[in-house]
Amino acid sequence: MPSHSLPGSVRPVSLQLHPPVQQSQRQLAQAALSVSLTRAQSAASFVSRLARIRGIKPMEYQAVKDCIQNMGDTVDQLSSSMKELGAMGAGQDFDWRVSNVQTWVSAALTNENTCMDGFRGAAMDGNVKVAIRRRVLDCAQVTSNALALVNRFASRHKASDTLD
């Protein structure tokens, strides 16, 4: 099977869908959140390990410490989002719950971007920045996809008034 690459840094993300997931907007959103949470946990662990590297510049060390906090918050927000989406049922609380999920996933995406903001500037151009950037941007891509699927689930639910 030939390998196809997309332009730029865009890479396809495989959710390895099973037939029931393809039929349910909520299950698709949950699968995307699960992928995002896994990537965030992995990125958070990686960034934490970088804080223990010897010879890291003081400015890089501070940016890494800030990023650890940002990625920890991301993990918490995505975990809360998964629980909230899983607890949704038909009824009056749907709008409240889906709003919570949308807010938390959006905040997680903001935290991922804030992590990278700490590495701006010429003084921060180095191996630490490159390593963190690769992992955090990958996480941000799947988090953005998850938010889009949560938004699609919410809008389709409102249009059809069902919880598929």
Short mmCIF file of C-alpha atoms in Angstrom, two decimals:
data_model
loop_
_atom_site.label_atom_id
_atom_site.label_comp_id
_atom_site.label_asym_id
_atom_site.label_seq_id
_atom_site.Cartn_x
_atom_site.Cartn_y
_atom_site.Cartn_z
CA MET A 1 0.00 0.00 0.00
CA PRO A 2 1.59 3.32 -1.02
CA SER A 3 2.22 5.94 1.60
CA HIS A 4 0.64 9.30 0.91
CA SER A 5 1.77 12.46 2.62
CA LEU A 6 -0.19 15.64 2.95
CA PRO A 7 1.32 19.09 2.48
CA GLY A 8 2.79 20.92 5.45
CA SER A 9 2.49 19.47 8.91
CA VAL A 10 -0.98 18.02 8.42
CA ARG A 11 -1.12 14.32 9.11
CA PRO A 12 -4.11 12.02 8.97
CA VAL A 13 -5.35 10.82 12.35
CA SER A 14 -6.73 7.31 12.58
CA LEU A 15 -9.48 6.67 15.11
CA GLN A 16 -9.79 3.00 14.08
CA LEU A 17 -13.56 3.24 13.94
CA HIS A 18 -15.78 0.28 14.61
CA PRO A 19 -19.17 0.07 12.84
CA PRO A 20 -21.27 1.36 15.80
CA VAL A 21 -19.02 4.41 16.17
CA GLN A 22 -19.58 5.36 12.55
CA GLN A 23 -23.31 5.49 13.25
CA SER A 24 -23.25 7.62 16.39
CA GLN A 25 -22.16 11.24 16.53
CA ARG A 26 -21.73 11.04 20.30
CA GLN A 27 -19.57 7.92 20.09
CA LEU A 28 -17.47 9.55 17.39
CA ALA A 29 -16.96 12.62 19.60
CA GLN A 30 -16.08 10.35 22.54
CA ALA A 31 -13.55 8.44 20.44
CA ALA A 32 -11.94 11.70 19.32
CA LEU A 33 -11.79 12.95 22.92
CA SER A 34 -10.20 9.66 23.96
CA VAL A 35 -7.49 10.04 21.30
CA SER A 36 -6.92 13.63 22.37
CA LEU A 37 -6.68 12.68 26.04
CA THR A 38 -4.17 9.92 25.27
CA ARG A 39 -2.02 12.31 23.22
CA ALA A 40 -2.24 14.98 25.94
CA GLN A 41 -1.17 12.50 28.63
CA SER A 42 1.75 11.40 26.48
CA ALA A 43 2.80 15.01 25.75
CA ALA A 44 2.48 15.95 29.45
CA SER A 45 4.68 13.02 30.44
CA PHE A 46 7.27 13.91 27.80
CA VAL A 47 7.38 17.58 28.85
CA SER A 48 7.76 16.54 32.50
CA ARG A 49 10.78 14.41 31.60
CA LEU A 50 12.37 17.38 29.80
CA ALA A 51 12.32 19.39 33.02
CA ARG A 52 14.90 16.96 34.43
CA ILE A 53 17.44 17.40 31.63
CA ARG A 54 20.80 18.73 32.73
CA GLY A 55 22.17 21.77 30.99
CA ILE A 56 18.81 23.23 30.03
CA LYS A 57 18.88 27.04 29.82
CA PRO A 58 17.06 28.87 32.66
CA MET A 59 14.58 30.46 30.22
CA GLU A 60 13.85 27.06 28.65
CA TYR A 61 13.46 25.51 32.08
CA GLN A 62 10.83 28.11 33.06
CA ALA A 63 8.98 27.60 29.76
CA VAL A 64 9.04 23.83 30.32
CA LYS A 65 7.69 24.26 33.87
CA ASP A 66 4.87 26.48 32.55
CA CYS A 67 4.15 23.96 29.81
CA ILE A 68 3.92 21.15 32.39
CA GLN A 69 1.17 23.14 34.13
CA ASN A 70 -0.61 23.87 30.83
CA MET A 71 -0.53 20.24 29.73
CA GLY A 72 -1.67 19.05 33.16
CA ASP A 73 -4.65 21.38 32.88
CA THR A 74 -5.29 20.05 29.36
CA VAL A 75 -5.36 16.47 30.66
CA ASP A 76 -7.81 17.45 33.43
CA GLN A 77 -10.09 19.32 31.02
CA LEU A 78 -10.17 16.51 28.46
CA SER A 79 -10.79 13.94 31.19
CA SER A 80 -13.69 16.02 32.54
CA SER A 81 -15.03 16.38 29.00
CA MET A 82 -15.03 12.62 28.46
CA LYS A 83 -16.90 12.06 31.71
CA GLU A 84 -19.43 14.79 30.94
CA LEU A 85 -20.07 13.52 27.42
CA GLY A 86 -20.47 9.99 28.75
CA ALA A 87 -22.99 11.16 31.37
CA MET A 88 -25.20 12.98 28.88
CA GLY A 89 -28.72 11.80 28.57
CA ALA A 90 -31.79 13.10 26.86
CA GLY A 91 -33.35 15.85 28.87
CA GLN A 92 -33.07 19.39 30.03
CA ASP A 93 -29.43 19.18 31.05
CA PHE A 94 -28.14 18.41 27.53
CA ASP A 95 -27.43 22.06 26.66
CA TRP A 96 -25.62 22.61 29.95
CA ARG A 97 -23.51 19.46 29.63
CA VAL A 98 -22.57 20.00 25.99
CA SER A 99 -21.67 23.61 26.80
CA ASN A 100 -19.36 22.32 29.55
CA VAL A 101 -17.68 19.92 27.12
CA GLN A 102 -17.26 22.60 24.45
CA THR A 103 -15.80 25.02 27.01
CA TRP A 104 -13.36 22.49 28.46
CA VAL A 105 -12.14 21.20 25.10
CA SER A 106 -11.70 24.76 23.87
CA ALA A 107 -9.75 25.57 27.06
CA ALA A 108 -7.58 22.48 26.53
CA LEU A 109 -6.75 23.72 23.03
CA THR A 110 -5.91 27.15 24.43
CA ASN A 111 -3.60 25.57 27.04
CA GLU A 112 -1.77 23.63 24.34
CA ASN A 113 -1.21 26.85 22.40
CA THR A 114 -0.17 28.69 25.58
CA CYS A 115 2.43 26.00 26.21
CA MET A 116 4.02 26.80 22.84
CA ASP A 117 3.83 30.57 23.47
CA GLY A 118 6.40 30.13 26.23
CA PHE A 119 8.97 29.10 23.64
CA ARG A 120 8.70 32.19 21.42
CA GLY A 121 11.73 34.24 20.59
CA ALA A 122 15.21 33.63 19.21
CA ALA A 123 16.60 32.74 22.64
CA MET A 124 14.27 29.74 22.71
CA ASP A 125 15.32 28.18 19.40
CA GLY A 126 16.79 24.83 20.32
CA ASN A 127 16.25 21.11 20.70
CA VAL A 128 13.92 21.48 23.68
CA LYS A 129 11.56 23.73 21.74
CA VAL A 130 11.61 21.45 18.69
CA ALA A 131 10.88 18.34 20.77
CA ILE A 132 8.03 19.94 22.68
CA ARG A 133 6.58 21.62 19.60
CA ARG A 134 6.27 18.33 17.73
CA ARG A 135 4.33 16.66 20.54
CA VAL A 136 2.19 19.60 21.60
CA LEU A 137 1.17 20.49 18.03
CA ASP A 138 0.20 16.86 17.40
CA CYS A 139 -1.93 17.01 20.54
CA ALA A 140 -3.46 20.34 19.46
CA GLN A 141 -4.39 18.90 16.06
CA VAL A 142 -6.33 16.00 17.54
CA THR A 143 -7.89 18.27 20.19
CA SER A 144 -9.08 20.62 17.45
CA ASN A 145 -10.57 17.63 15.62
CA ALA A 146 -12.29 16.50 18.82
CA LEU A 147 -13.77 19.95 19.35
CA ALA A 148 -15.10 19.96 15.80
CA LEU A 149 -16.75 16.56 16.36
CA VAL A 150 -18.24 17.68 19.70
CA ASN A 151 -19.63 20.78 17.97
CA ARG A 152 -21.06 18.63 15.16
CA PHE A 153 -22.68 16.29 17.68
CA ALA A 154 -24.19 19.26 19.53
CA SER A 155 -25.56 20.92 16.40
CA ARG A 156 -26.99 17.68 15.01
CA HIS A 157 -28.58 16.89 18.36
CA LYS A 158 -30.22 20.31 18.46
CA ALA A 159 -31.41 19.88 14.86
CA SER A 160 -32.86 16.42 15.43
CA ASP A 161 -33.49 16.62 19.18
CA THR A 162 -32.12 13.08 19.65
CA LEU A 163 -29.06 11.68 21.37
CA ASP A 164 -27.57 9.40 18.78
#
